[in-house]
Every structure is written in C-alpha cells, then in structure tokens.
Coordinates of C-alpha atoms and ligand atoms in Angstrom, one line a residue:
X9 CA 26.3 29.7 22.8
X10 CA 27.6 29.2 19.4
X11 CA 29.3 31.9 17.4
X12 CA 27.6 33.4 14.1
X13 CA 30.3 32.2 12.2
X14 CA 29.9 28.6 13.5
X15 CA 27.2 26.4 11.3
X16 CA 23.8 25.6 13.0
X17 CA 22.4 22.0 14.3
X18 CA 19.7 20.4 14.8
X19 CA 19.6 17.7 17.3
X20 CA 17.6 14.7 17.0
X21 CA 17.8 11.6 19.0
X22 CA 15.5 8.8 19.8
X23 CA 15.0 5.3 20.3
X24 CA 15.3 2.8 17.5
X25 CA 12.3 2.9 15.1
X26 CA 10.9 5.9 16.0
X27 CA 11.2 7.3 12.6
X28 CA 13.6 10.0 13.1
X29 CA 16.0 8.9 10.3
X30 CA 13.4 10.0 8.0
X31 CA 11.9 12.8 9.7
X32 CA 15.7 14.4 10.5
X33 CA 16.7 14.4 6.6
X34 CA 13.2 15.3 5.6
X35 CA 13.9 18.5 7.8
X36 CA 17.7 18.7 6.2
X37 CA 16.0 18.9 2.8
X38 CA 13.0 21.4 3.9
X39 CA 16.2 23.6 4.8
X40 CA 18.7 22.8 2.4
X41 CA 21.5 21.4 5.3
X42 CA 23.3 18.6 5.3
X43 CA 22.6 15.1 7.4
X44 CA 24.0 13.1 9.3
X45 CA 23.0 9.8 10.2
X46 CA 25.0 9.3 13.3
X47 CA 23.8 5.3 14.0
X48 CA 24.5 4.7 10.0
X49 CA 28.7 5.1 11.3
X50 CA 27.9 2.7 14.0
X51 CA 26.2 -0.1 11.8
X52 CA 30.0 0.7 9.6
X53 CA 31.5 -0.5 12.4
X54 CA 29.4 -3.4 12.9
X55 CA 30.0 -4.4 9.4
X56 CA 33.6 -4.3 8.9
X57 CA 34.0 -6.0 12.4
X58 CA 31.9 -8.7 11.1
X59 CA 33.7 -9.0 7.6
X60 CA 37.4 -8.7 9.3
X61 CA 36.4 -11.5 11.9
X62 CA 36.8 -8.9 14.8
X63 CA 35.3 -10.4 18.3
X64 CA 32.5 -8.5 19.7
X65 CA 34.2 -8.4 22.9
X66 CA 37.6 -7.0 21.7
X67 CA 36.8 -3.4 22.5
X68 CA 40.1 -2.2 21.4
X69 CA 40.1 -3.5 18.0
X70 CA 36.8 -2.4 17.5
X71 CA 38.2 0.9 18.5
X72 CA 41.2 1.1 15.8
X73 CA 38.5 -0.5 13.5
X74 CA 36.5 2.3 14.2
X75 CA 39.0 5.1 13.4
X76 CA 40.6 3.3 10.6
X77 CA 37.8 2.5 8.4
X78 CA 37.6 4.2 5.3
X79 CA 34.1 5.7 5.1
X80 CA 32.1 8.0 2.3
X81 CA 28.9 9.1 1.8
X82 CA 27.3 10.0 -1.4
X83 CA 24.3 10.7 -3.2
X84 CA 22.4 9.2 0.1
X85 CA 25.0 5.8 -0.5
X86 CA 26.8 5.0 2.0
X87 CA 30.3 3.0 1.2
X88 CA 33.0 0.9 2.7
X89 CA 36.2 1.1 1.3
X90 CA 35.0 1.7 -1.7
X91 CA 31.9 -0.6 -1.5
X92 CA 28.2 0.6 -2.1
X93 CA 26.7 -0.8 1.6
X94 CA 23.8 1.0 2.0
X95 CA 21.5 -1.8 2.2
X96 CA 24.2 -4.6 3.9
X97 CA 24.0 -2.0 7.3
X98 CA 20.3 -1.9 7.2
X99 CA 19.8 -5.5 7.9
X100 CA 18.4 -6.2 12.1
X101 CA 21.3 -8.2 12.5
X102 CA 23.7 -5.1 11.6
X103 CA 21.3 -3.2 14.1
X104 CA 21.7 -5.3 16.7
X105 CA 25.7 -5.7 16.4
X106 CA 25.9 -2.1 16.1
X107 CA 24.0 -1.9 19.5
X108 CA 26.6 -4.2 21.2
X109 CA 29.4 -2.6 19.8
X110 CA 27.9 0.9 20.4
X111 CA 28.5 0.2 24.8
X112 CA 32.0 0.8 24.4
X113 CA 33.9 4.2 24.7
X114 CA 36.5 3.2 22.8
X115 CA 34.4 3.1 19.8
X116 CA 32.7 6.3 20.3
X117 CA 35.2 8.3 21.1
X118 CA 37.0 7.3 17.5
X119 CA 33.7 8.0 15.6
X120 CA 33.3 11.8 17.4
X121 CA 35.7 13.5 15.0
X122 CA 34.5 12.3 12.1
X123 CA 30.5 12.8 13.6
X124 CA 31.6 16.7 14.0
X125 CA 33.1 17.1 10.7
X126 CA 29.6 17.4 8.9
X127 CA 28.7 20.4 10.9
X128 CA 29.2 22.8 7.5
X129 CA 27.6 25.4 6.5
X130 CA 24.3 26.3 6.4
X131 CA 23.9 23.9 8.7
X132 CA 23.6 20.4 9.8
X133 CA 20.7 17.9 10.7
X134 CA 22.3 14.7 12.6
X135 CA 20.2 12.2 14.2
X136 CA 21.3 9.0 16.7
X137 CA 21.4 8.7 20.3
X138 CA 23.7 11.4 21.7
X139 CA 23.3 13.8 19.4
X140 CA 22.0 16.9 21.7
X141 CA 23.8 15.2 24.7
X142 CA 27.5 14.6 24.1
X143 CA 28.4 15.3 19.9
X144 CA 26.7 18.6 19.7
X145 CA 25.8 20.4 23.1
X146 CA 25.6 23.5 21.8
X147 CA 23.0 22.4 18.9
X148 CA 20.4 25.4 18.3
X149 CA 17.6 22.5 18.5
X150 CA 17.4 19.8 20.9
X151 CA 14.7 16.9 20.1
X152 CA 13.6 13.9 21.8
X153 CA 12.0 12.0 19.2
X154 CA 10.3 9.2 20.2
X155 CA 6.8 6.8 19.8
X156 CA 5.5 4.1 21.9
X157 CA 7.1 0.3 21.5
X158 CA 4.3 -1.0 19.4
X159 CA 3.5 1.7 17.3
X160 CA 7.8 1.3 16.3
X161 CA 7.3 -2.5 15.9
X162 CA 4.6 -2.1 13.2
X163 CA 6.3 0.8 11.4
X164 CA 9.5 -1.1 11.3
X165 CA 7.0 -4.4 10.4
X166 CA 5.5 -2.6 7.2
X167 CA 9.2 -1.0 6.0
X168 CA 10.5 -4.6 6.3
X169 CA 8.0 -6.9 4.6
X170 CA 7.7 -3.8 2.1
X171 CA 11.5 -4.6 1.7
X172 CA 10.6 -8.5 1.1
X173 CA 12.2 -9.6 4.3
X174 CA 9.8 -11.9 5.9
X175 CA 10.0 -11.3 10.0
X176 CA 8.2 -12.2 13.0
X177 CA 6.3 -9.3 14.2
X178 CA 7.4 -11.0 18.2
X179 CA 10.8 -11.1 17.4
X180 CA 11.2 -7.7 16.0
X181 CA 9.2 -6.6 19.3
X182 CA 11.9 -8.4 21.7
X183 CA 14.7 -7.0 19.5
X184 CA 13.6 -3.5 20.0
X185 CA 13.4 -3.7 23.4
X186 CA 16.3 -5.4 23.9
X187 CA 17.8 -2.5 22.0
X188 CA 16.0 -0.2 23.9
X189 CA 17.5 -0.9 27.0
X190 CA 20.9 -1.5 26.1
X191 CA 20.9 1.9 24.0
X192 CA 19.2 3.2 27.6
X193 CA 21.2 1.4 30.2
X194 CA 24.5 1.5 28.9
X195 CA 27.4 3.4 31.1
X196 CA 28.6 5.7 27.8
X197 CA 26.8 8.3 26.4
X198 CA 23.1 6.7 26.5
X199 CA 20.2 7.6 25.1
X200 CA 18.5 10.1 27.1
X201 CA 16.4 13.5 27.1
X202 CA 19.1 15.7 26.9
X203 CA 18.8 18.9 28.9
X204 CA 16.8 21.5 27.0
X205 CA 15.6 18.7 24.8
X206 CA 12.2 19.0 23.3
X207 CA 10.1 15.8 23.1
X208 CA 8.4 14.9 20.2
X209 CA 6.1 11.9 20.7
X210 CA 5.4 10.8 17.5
X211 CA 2.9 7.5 17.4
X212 CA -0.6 9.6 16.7
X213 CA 1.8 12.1 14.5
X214 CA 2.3 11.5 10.6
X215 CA 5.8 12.0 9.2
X216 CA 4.5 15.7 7.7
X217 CA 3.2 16.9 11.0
X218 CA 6.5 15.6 12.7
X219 CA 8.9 17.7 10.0
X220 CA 6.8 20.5 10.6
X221 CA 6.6 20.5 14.1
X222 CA 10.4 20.4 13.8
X223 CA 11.0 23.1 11.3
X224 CA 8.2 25.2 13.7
X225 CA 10.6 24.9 16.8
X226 CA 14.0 25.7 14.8
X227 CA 12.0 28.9 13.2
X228 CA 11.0 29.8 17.1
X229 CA 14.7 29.1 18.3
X230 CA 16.3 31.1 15.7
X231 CA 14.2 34.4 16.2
Ligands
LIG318 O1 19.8 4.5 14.7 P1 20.2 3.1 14.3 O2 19.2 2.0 14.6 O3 20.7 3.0 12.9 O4 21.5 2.8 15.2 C1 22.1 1.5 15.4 C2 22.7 1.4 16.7 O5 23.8 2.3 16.8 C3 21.8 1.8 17.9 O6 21.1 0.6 18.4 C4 22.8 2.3 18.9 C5 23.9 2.8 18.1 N1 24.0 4.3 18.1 C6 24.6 4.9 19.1 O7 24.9 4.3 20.1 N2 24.7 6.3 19.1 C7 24.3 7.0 18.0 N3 24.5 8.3 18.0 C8 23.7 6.3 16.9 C9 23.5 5.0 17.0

C-alpha cells in the first residue's frame, strides 16, 4: 500500500500500437496529473545511440548513454540536449531501435530513477511496458491495454500516412509483431499482465469509451 502522503499512479502498459499513449494522457488531462511516456525515454536512447555511433550490441555504453543523456520535457516536446526531437523518436525506425536496445538491463535500470521521478503530486499517468510490473508496483491502477494485431496495424497505418509517410501496410504488420515478441519474449522486465492488472481490450472500443472506462476503474479503486 502506498502512503497518503505519497502521489497516486495509474498504470498503463500494452503492446505497441494499441493506443495507450493517447488514451493514458487523455486520462492525465481528464484528472489534471502529470504523464509519463515511459517508451518516449527509450526511443531517447535509441536516438542519441544512433547519432553518437554507439553499436547496438554494446550494452554498456548504451547503459552510460542511458544515464548520461541530458533529457527535458516540455509543453508535450520532448528534447535532447537542448534539441526539440519530438518527431525524430517517432519515426519506425527509432521504434524498432528502441525495441532492441530496450532487452538489456543495463539500459533499464539507468532509465528507472529518472521513470520514478515524475511520480508528483496529484498524481501521475505513465504508460510503456512495465509500468504496473517493475517501475510502479504499488500503482493504485493497473491496466493491460491492449487490441488485436490488425486492428494496431491499421491505426498505426491511418496516423502514418496522415503524417505523409508513405508505408507498406505488410511491413508495418511484420514490424509489429516482431516488436511484439521481442517486447514479450525478452528475459528483462517484459511486457506482461501484471498481477492485479485490468485488461482493457480495445479494438471494438473508441478512444472516449477507453478514457472513460479508465477514469471509471481509478474512481472505483480510490473509493
Ligand atoms: O511505446 P513505444 O512504442 O514508444 O516504445 C518503444 C519501445 O521501447 C518498445 O518497443 C519497447 C521499449 N519500451 C520498454 O521496453 N519499456 C517501456 N516501459 C516502454 C517502452
């Protein structure tokens, strides 16, 4: 149990795609808590490896990378060393670097401080992988949210031809499932239903009936 004094969380994990980046700060704002976008830090690390010429398979260097970088966030920005990235660690590429990178312990553990310094009051929204399972156990709301393969690859089609970025609708399929078992299958903190985790299968749900399905369960948990 958490103390009163100690800010609340909300959990939400899920595979990639399923929509609970904007679902989880769609909840932070219908509560006025901050977010934290636990997978944005990861894609970070995949970005300054990639600029610095670090190897993918030099998991120490990636793990002083890791706990070196200088990192902000601001005005829903996100920055490197100074530099506006937001859209450079949205790319599939960053996505899938991030993945690889993500397998090694060395590189979570240097990204947990910094993941558990945005638990402030009133309270904190974070969303990723191992959110409910190994960052914040003690979160006041656990949820699984998740949707079926195809029903990711065609929301993740739409946001990236509405972005301009022409992609093959087969290739985004065999990167997310690719994804999906590396993010699974790894030895390190992998995604999973973590105990006391409710799951929120999303493909038949819009993004309004998934935020309030969300903010239902955190009223009923905090009663
Ligand atoms: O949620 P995302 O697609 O932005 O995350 C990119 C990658 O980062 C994801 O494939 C796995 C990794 N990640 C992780 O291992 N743990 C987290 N808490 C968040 C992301």
């Amino acid at each position: 149990m958490t103390s009163p004094s100690t800010p609340s969380v909300i959990a939400i994990d899920g595979p990639t795609a399923s929509g609970k980046g904007t679902v989880a700060s769609l909840v932070a704002g219908a509560l006025g808590f901050h977010y934290l976008d636990s997978g944005a830090l990861y894609r970070l690390v995949a970005l300054a490896s990639e600029n610095q010429g670090v190897n993918l398979d030099n998991e120490p260097a990636l793990g002083v990378l890791a706990a070196k970088m200088a990192v902000s966030f601001s005005d829903g920005k996100v920055f490197l060393e100074g530099e506006d990235v937001s859209e450079a660690i949205r790319t599939e590429n960053m996505g899938v670097r991030a993945s690889k990178l993500a397998v090694y312990p060395q590189v979570r553990r240097s990204l947990m401080d910094l993941q558990r310094s945005f638990r402030m009051a009133p309270g904190l929204v974070a969303d990723g992988r191992d959110m409910a399972s190994v960052i914040f156990p003690d979160a006041q709301l656990k949820v699984f949210l998740t949707a079926s393969v195809t029903a990711r690859a065609e929301r993740r089609y739409k946001q990236l031809i509405a972005k301009g970025i022409s992609v093959k609708m087969e290739n985004l399929l065999q990167d997310l499932q690719e994804r999906d078992v590396r993010d699974s299958k790894r030895g390190s903190a992998p995604l999973l239903v973590a105990q006391g985790a409710r799951v929120l299968e999303t493909s038949e749900l819009s993004i309004d009936q998934a935020v309030k399905r969300i903010l239902d369960w955190y009223q009923s948990a905090s009663c």
